JSON list of C-alpha atoms in Angstrom, two decimals:
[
{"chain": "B", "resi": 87, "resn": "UNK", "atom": "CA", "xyz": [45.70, 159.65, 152.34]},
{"chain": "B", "resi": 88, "resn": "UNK", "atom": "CA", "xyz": [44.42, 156.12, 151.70]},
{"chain": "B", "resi": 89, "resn": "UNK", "atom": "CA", "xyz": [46.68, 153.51, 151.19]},
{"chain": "B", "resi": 90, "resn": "UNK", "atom": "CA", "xyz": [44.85, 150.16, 149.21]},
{"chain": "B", "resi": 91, "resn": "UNK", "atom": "CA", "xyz": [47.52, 146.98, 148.38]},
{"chain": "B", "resi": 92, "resn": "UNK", "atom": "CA", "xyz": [50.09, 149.12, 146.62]},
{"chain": "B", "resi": 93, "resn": "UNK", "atom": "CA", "xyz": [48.30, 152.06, 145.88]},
{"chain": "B", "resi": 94, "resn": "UNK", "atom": "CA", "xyz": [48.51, 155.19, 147.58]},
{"chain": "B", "resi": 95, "resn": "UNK", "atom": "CA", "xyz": [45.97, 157.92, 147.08]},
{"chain": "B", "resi": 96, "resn": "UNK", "atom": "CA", "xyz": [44.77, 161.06, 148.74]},
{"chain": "B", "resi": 97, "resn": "UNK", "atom": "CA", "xyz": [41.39, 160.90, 149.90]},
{"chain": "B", "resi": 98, "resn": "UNK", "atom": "CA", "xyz": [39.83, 163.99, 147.91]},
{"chain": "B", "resi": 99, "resn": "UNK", "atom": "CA", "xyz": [40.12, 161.31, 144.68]},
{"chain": "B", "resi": 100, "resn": "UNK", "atom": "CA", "xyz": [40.07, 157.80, 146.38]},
{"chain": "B", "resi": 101, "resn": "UNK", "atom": "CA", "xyz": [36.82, 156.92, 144.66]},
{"chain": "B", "resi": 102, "resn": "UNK", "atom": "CA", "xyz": [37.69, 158.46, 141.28]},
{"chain": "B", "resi": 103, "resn": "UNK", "atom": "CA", "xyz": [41.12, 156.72, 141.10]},
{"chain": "B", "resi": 104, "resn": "UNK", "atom": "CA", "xyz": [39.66, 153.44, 142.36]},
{"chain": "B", "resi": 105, "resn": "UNK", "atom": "CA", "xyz": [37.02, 153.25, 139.54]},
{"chain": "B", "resi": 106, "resn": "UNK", "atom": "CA", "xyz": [39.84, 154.19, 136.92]},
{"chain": "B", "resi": 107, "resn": "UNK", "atom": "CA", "xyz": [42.02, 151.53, 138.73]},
{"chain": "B", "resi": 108, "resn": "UNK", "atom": "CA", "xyz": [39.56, 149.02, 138.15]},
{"chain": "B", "resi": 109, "resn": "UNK", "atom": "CA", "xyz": [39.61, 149.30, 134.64]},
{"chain": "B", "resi": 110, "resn": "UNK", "atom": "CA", "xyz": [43.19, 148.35, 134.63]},
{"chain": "B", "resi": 111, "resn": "UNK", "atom": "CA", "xyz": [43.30, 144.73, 137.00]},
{"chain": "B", "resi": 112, "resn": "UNK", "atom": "CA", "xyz": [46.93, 144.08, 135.64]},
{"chain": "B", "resi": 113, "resn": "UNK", "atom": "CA", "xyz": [48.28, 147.08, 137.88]},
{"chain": "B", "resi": 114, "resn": "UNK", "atom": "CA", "xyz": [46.60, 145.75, 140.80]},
{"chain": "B", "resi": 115, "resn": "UNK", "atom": "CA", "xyz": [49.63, 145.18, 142.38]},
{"chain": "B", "resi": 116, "resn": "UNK", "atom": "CA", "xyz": [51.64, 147.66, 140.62]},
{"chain": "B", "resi": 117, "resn": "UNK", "atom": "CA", "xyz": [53.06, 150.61, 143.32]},
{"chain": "B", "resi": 118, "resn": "UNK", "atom": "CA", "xyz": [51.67, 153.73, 142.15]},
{"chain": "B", "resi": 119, "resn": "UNK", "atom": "CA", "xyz": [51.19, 157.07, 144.51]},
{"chain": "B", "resi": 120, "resn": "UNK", "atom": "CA", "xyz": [48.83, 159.75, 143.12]},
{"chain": "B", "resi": 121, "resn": "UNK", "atom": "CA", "xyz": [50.54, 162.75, 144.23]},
{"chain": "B", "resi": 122, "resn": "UNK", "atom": "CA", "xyz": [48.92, 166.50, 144.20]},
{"chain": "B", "resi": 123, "resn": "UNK", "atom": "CA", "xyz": [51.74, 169.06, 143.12]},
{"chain": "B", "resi": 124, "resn": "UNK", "atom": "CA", "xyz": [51.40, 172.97, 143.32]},
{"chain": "B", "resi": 125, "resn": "UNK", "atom": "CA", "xyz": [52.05, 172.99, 139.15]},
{"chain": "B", "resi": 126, "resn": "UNK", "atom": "CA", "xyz": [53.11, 171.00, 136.41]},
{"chain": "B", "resi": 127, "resn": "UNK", "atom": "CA", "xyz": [54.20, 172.87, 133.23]},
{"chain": "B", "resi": 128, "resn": "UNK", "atom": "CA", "xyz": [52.00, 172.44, 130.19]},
{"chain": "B", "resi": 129, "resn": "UNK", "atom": "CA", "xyz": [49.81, 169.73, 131.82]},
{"chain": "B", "resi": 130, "resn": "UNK", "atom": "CA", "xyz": [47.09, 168.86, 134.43]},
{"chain": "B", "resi": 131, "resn": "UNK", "atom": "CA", "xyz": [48.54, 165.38, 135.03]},
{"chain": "B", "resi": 132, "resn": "UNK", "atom": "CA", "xyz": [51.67, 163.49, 134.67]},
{"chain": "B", "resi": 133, "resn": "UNK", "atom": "CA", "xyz": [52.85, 159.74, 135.12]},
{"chain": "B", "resi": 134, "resn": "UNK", "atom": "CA", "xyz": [56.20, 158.79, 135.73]},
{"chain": "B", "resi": 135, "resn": "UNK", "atom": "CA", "xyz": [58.11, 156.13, 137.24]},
{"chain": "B", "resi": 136, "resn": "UNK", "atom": "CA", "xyz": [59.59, 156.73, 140.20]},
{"chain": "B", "resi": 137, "resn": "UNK", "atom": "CA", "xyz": [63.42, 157.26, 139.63]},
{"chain": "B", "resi": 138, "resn": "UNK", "atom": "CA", "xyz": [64.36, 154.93, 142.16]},
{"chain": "B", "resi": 139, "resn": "UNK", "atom": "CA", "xyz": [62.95, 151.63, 140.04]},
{"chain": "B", "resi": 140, "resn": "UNK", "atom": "CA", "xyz": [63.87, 153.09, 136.98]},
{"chain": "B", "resi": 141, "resn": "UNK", "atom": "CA", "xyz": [66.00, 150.21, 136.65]},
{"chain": "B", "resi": 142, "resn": "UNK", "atom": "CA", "xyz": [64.69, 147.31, 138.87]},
{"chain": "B", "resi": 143, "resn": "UNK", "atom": "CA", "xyz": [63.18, 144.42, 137.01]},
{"chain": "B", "resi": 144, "resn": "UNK", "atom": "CA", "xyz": [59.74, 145.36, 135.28]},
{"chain": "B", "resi": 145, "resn": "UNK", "atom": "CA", "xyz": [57.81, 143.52, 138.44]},
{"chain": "B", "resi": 146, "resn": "UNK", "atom": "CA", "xyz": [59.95, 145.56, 141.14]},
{"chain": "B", "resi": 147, "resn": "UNK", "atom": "CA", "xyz": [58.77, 148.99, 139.67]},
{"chain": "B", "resi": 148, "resn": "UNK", "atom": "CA", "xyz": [56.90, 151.95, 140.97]},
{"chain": "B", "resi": 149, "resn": "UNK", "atom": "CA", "xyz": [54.96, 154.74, 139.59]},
{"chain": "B", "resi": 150, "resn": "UNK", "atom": "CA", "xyz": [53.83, 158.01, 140.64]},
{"chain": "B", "resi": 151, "resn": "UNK", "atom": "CA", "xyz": [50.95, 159.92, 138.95]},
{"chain": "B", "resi": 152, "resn": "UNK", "atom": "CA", "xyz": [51.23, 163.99, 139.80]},
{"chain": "B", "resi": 153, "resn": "UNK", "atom": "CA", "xyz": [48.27, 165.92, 139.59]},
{"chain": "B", "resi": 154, "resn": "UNK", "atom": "CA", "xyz": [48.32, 169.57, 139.72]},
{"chain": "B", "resi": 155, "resn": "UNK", "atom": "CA", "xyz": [46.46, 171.42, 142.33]},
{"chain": "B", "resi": 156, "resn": "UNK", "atom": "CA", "xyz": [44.57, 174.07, 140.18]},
{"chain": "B", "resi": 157, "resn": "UNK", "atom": "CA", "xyz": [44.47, 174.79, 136.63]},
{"chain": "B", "resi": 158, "resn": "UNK", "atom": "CA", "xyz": [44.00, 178.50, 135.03]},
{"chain": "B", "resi": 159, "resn": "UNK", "atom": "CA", "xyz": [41.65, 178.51, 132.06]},
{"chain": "B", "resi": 160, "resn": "UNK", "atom": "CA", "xyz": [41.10, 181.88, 130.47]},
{"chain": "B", "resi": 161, "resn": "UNK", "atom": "CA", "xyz": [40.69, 184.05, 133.57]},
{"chain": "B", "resi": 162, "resn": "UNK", "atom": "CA", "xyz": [39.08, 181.48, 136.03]},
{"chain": "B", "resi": 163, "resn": "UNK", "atom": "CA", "xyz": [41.26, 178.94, 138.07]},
{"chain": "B", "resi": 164, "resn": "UNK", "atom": "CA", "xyz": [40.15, 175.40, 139.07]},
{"chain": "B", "resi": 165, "resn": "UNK", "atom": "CA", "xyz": [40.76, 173.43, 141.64]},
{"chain": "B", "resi": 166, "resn": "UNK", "atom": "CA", "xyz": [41.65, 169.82, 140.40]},
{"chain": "B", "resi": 167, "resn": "UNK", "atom": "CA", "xyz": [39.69, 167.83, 143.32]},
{"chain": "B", "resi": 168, "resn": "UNK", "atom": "CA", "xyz": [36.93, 170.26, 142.09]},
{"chain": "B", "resi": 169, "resn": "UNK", "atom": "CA", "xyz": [36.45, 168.96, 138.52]},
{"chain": "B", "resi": 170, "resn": "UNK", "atom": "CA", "xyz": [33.62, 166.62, 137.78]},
{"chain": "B", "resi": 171, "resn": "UNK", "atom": "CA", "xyz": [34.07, 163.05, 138.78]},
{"chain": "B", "resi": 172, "resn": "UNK", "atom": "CA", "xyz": [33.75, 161.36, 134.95]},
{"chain": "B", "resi": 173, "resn": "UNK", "atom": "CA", "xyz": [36.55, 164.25, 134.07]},
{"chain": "B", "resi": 174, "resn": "UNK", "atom": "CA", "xyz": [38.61, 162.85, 136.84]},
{"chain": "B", "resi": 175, "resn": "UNK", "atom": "CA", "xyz": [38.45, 159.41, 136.03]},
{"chain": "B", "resi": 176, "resn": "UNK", "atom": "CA", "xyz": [39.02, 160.44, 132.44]},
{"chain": "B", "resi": 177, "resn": "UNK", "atom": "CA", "xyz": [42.38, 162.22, 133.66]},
{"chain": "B", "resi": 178, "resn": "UNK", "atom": "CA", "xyz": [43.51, 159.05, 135.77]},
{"chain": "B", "resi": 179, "resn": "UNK", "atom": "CA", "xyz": [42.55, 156.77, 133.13]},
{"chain": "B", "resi": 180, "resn": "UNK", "atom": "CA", "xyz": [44.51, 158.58, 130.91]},
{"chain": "B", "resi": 181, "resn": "UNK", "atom": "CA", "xyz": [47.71, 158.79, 133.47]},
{"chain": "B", "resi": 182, "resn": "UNK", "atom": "CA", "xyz": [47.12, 154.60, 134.36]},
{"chain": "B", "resi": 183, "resn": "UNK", "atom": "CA", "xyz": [47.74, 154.99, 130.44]},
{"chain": "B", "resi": 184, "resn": "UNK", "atom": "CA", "xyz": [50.79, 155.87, 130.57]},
{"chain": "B", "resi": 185, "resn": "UNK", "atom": "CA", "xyz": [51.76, 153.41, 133.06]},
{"chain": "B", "resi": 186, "resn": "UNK", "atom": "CA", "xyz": [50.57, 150.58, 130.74]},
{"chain": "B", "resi": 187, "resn": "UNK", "atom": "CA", "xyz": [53.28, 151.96, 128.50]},
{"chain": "B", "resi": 188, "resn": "UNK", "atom": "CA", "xyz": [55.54, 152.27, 130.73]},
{"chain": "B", "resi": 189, "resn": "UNK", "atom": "CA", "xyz": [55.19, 148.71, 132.09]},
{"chain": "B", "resi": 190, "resn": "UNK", "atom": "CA", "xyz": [55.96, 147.48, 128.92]},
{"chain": "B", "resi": 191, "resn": "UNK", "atom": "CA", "xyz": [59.76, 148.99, 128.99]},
{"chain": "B", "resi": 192, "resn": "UNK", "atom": "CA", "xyz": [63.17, 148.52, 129.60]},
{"chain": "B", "resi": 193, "resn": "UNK", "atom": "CA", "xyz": [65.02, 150.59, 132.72]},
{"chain": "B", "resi": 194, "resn": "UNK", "atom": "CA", "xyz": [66.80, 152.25, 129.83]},
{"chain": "B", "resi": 195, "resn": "UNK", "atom": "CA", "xyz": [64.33, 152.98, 127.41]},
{"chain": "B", "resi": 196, "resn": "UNK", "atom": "CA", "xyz": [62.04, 154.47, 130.21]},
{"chain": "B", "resi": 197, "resn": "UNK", "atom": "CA", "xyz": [65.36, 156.83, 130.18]},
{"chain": "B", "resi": 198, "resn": "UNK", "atom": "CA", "xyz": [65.43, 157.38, 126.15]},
{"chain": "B", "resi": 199, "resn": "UNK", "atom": "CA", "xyz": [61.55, 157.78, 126.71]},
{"chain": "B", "resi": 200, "resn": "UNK", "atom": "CA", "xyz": [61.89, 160.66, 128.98]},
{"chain": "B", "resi": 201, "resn": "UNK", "atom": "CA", "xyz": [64.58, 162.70, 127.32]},
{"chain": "B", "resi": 202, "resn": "UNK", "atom": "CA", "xyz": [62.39, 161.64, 123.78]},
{"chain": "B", "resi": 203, "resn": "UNK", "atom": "CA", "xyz": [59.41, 163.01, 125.38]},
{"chain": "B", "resi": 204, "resn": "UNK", "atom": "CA", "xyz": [61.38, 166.16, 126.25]},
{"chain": "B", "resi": 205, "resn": "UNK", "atom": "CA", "xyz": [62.81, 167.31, 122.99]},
{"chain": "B", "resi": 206, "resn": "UNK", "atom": "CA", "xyz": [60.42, 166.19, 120.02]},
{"chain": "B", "resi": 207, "resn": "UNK", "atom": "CA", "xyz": [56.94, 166.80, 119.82]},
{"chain": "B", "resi": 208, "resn": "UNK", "atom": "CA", "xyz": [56.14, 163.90, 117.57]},
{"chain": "B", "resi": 209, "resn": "UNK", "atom": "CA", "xyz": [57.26, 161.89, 120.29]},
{"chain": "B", "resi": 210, "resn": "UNK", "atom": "CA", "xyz": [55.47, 163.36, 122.81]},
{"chain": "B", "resi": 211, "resn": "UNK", "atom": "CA", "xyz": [51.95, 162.82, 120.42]},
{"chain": "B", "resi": 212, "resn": "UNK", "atom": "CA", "xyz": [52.78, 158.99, 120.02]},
{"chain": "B", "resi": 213, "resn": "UNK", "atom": "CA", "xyz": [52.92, 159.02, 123.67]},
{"chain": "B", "resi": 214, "resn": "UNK", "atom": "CA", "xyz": [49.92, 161.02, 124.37]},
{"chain": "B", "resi": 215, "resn": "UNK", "atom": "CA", "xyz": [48.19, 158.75, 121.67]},
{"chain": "B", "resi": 216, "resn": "UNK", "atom": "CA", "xyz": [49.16, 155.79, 123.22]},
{"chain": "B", "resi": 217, "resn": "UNK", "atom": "CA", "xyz": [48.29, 156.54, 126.83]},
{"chain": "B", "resi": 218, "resn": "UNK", "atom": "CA", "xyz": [44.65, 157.36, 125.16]},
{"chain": "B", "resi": 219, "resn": "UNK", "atom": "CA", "xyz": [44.95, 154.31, 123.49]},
{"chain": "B", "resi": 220, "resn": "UNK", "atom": "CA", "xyz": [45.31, 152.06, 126.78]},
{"chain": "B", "resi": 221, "resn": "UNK", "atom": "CA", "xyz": [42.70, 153.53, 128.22]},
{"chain": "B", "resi": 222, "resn": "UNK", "atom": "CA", "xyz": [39.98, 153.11, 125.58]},
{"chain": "B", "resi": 223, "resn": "UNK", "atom": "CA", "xyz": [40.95, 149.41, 124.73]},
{"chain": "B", "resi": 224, "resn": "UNK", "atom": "CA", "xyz": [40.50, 148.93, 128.69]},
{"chain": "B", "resi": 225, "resn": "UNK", "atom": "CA", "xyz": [36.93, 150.19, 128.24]},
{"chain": "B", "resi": 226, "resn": "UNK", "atom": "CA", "xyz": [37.04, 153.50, 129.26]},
{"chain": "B", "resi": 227, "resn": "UNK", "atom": "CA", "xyz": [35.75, 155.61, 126.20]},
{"chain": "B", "resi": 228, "resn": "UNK", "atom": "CA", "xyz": [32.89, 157.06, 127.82]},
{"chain": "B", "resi": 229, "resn": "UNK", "atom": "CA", "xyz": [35.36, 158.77, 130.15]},
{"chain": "B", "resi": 230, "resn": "UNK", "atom": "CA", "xyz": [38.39, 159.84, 128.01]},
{"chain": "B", "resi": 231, "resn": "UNK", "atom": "CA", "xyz": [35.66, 161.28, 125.82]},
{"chain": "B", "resi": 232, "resn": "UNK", "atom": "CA", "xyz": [33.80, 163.57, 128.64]},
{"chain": "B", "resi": 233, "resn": "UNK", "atom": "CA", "xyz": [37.01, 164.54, 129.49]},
{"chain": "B", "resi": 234, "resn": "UNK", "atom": "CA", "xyz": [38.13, 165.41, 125.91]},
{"chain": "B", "resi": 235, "resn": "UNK", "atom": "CA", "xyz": [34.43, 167.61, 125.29]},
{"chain": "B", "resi": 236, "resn": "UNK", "atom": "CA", "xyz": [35.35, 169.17, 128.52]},
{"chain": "B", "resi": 237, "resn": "UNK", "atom": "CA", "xyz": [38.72, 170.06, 127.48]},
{"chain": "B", "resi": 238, "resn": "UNK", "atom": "CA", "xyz": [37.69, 170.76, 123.73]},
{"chain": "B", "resi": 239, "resn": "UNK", "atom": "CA", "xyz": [34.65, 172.52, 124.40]},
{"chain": "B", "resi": 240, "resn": "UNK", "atom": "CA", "xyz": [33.22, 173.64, 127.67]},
{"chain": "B", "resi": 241, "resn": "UNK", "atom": "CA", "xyz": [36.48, 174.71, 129.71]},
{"chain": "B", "resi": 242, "resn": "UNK", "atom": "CA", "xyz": [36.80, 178.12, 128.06]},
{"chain": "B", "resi": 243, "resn": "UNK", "atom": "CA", "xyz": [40.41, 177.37, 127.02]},
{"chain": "B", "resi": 244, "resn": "UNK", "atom": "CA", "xyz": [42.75, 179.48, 124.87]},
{"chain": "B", "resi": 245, "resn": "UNK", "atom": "CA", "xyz": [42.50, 178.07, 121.19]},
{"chain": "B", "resi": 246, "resn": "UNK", "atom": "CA", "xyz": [46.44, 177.81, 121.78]},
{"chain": "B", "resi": 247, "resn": "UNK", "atom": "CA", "xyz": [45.85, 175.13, 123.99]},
{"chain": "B", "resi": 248, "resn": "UNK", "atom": "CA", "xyz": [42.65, 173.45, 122.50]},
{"chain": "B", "resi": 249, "resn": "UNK", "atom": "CA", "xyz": [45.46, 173.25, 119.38]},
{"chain": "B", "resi": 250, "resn": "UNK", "atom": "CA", "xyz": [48.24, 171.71, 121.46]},
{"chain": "B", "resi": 251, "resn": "UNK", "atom": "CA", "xyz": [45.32, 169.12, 122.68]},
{"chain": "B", "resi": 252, "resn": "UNK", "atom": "CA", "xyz": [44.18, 168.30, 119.46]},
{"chain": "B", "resi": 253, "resn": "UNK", "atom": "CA", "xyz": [47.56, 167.26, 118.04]},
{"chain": "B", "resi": 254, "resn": "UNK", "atom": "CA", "xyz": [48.80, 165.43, 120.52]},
{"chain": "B", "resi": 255, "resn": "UNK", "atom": "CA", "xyz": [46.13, 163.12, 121.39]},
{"chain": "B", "resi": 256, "resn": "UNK", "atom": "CA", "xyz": [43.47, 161.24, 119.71]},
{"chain": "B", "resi": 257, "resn": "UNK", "atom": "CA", "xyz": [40.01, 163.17, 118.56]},
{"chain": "B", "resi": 258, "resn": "UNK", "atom": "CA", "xyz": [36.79, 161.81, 119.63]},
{"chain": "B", "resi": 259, "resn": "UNK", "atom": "CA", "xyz": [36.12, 160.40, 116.35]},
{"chain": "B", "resi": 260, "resn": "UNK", "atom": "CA", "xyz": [39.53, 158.51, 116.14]},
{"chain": "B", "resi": 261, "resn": "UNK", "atom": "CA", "xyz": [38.14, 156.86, 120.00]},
{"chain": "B", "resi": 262, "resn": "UNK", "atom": "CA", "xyz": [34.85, 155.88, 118.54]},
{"chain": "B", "resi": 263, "resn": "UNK", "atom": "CA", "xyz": [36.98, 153.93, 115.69]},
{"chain": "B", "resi": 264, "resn": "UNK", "atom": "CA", "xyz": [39.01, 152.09, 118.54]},
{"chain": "B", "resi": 265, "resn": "UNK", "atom": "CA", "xyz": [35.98, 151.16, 120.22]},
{"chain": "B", "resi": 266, "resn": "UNK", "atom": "CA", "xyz": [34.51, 149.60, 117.13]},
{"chain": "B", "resi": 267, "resn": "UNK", "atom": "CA", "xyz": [38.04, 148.13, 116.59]},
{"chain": "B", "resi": 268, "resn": "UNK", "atom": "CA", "xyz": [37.97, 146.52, 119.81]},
{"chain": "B", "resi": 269, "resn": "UNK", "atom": "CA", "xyz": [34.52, 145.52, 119.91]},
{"chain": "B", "resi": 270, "resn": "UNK", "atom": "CA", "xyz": [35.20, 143.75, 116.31]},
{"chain": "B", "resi": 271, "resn": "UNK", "atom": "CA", "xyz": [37.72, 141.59, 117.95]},
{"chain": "B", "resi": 272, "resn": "UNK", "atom": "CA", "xyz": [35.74, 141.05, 121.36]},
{"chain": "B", "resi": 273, "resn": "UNK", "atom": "CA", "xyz": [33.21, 139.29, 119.44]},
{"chain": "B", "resi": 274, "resn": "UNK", "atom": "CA", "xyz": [35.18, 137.20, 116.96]}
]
């Protein structure tokens, strides 16, 4: 387990979750502990802030980003620490995401957030969407997309799940117009 400013994160993904922490310098000195976990239902990854600073001042807060140790696709289980390093830093990236959004709310709507997130599903996809968002506006489209063809196309997953991954978050074309979007503005 390495432990960097406020960061701590186990040493099987240091240098994944460093490069996807650099893409984000305003968390810098944000607390935030990437945390393996034997399973998370329905996902691979899963930000939250930590319960304890739900309601300390926005500056005073800490986050934890749970990873789960092994994912079953079809018949074939993967280990997490195993999965290619641009998937990886597509995950994080993706998680830091959430974060962002997360940074950006009250101690009690981080509360209506969670119990939103577990009851509607049109909730949940404005969240996913956003957390994609973040990530390609802090230039990290080339990774949210391997991960999405990995997820879309060469993991072998049930259609039930390809389904689930395509509503909820944005499609590779809908990235490309965001990075046009941004780069539009970067140059004005």
């Amino acid at each position: 387990m390495v432990a960097f400013a406020q960061h701590i994160i186990p040493d099987v993904i240091e240098s994944e979750a460093r490069i996807a922490l650099s893409h984000y310098p305003e968390l810098a000195n944000t607390p935030i502990e990437f945390k393996f976990k034997k399973h998370i239902k329905k996902s691979t990854m899963q930000a939250q802030p930590k319960f304890s600073s739900v309601f300390k001042s926005k500056k005073n807060r800490s986050y934890k980003i749970l990873i789960s140790e092994r994912i079953k696709i079809a018949d074939t289980v993967y280990y997490t620490k195993d999965m290619p390093t641009e998937i990886m830093i597509g995950w994080l990236g993706h998680e830091l995401g959430h974060v962002m959004d997360f940074e950006q709310r009250s101690g009690l709507n981080l509360i209506g957030f969670g119990i939103s997130y577990l009851t509607s599903k049109k909730y949940i996809r404005g969240a996913e969407r956003r957390a994609d968002s973040y990530a390609v506006n802090h230039g990290m489209e080339t990774y949210i997309l391997a991960t999405k063809e990995f997820i879309l196309e060469k993991a072998g997953l049930t259609q039930k799940y390809v389904d689930r991954i395509k509503n909820f978050y944005l499609s590779p074309e809908e990235i490309m117009i965001l990075v046009e979007e941004r780069d539009t503005v970067s140059k004005d």
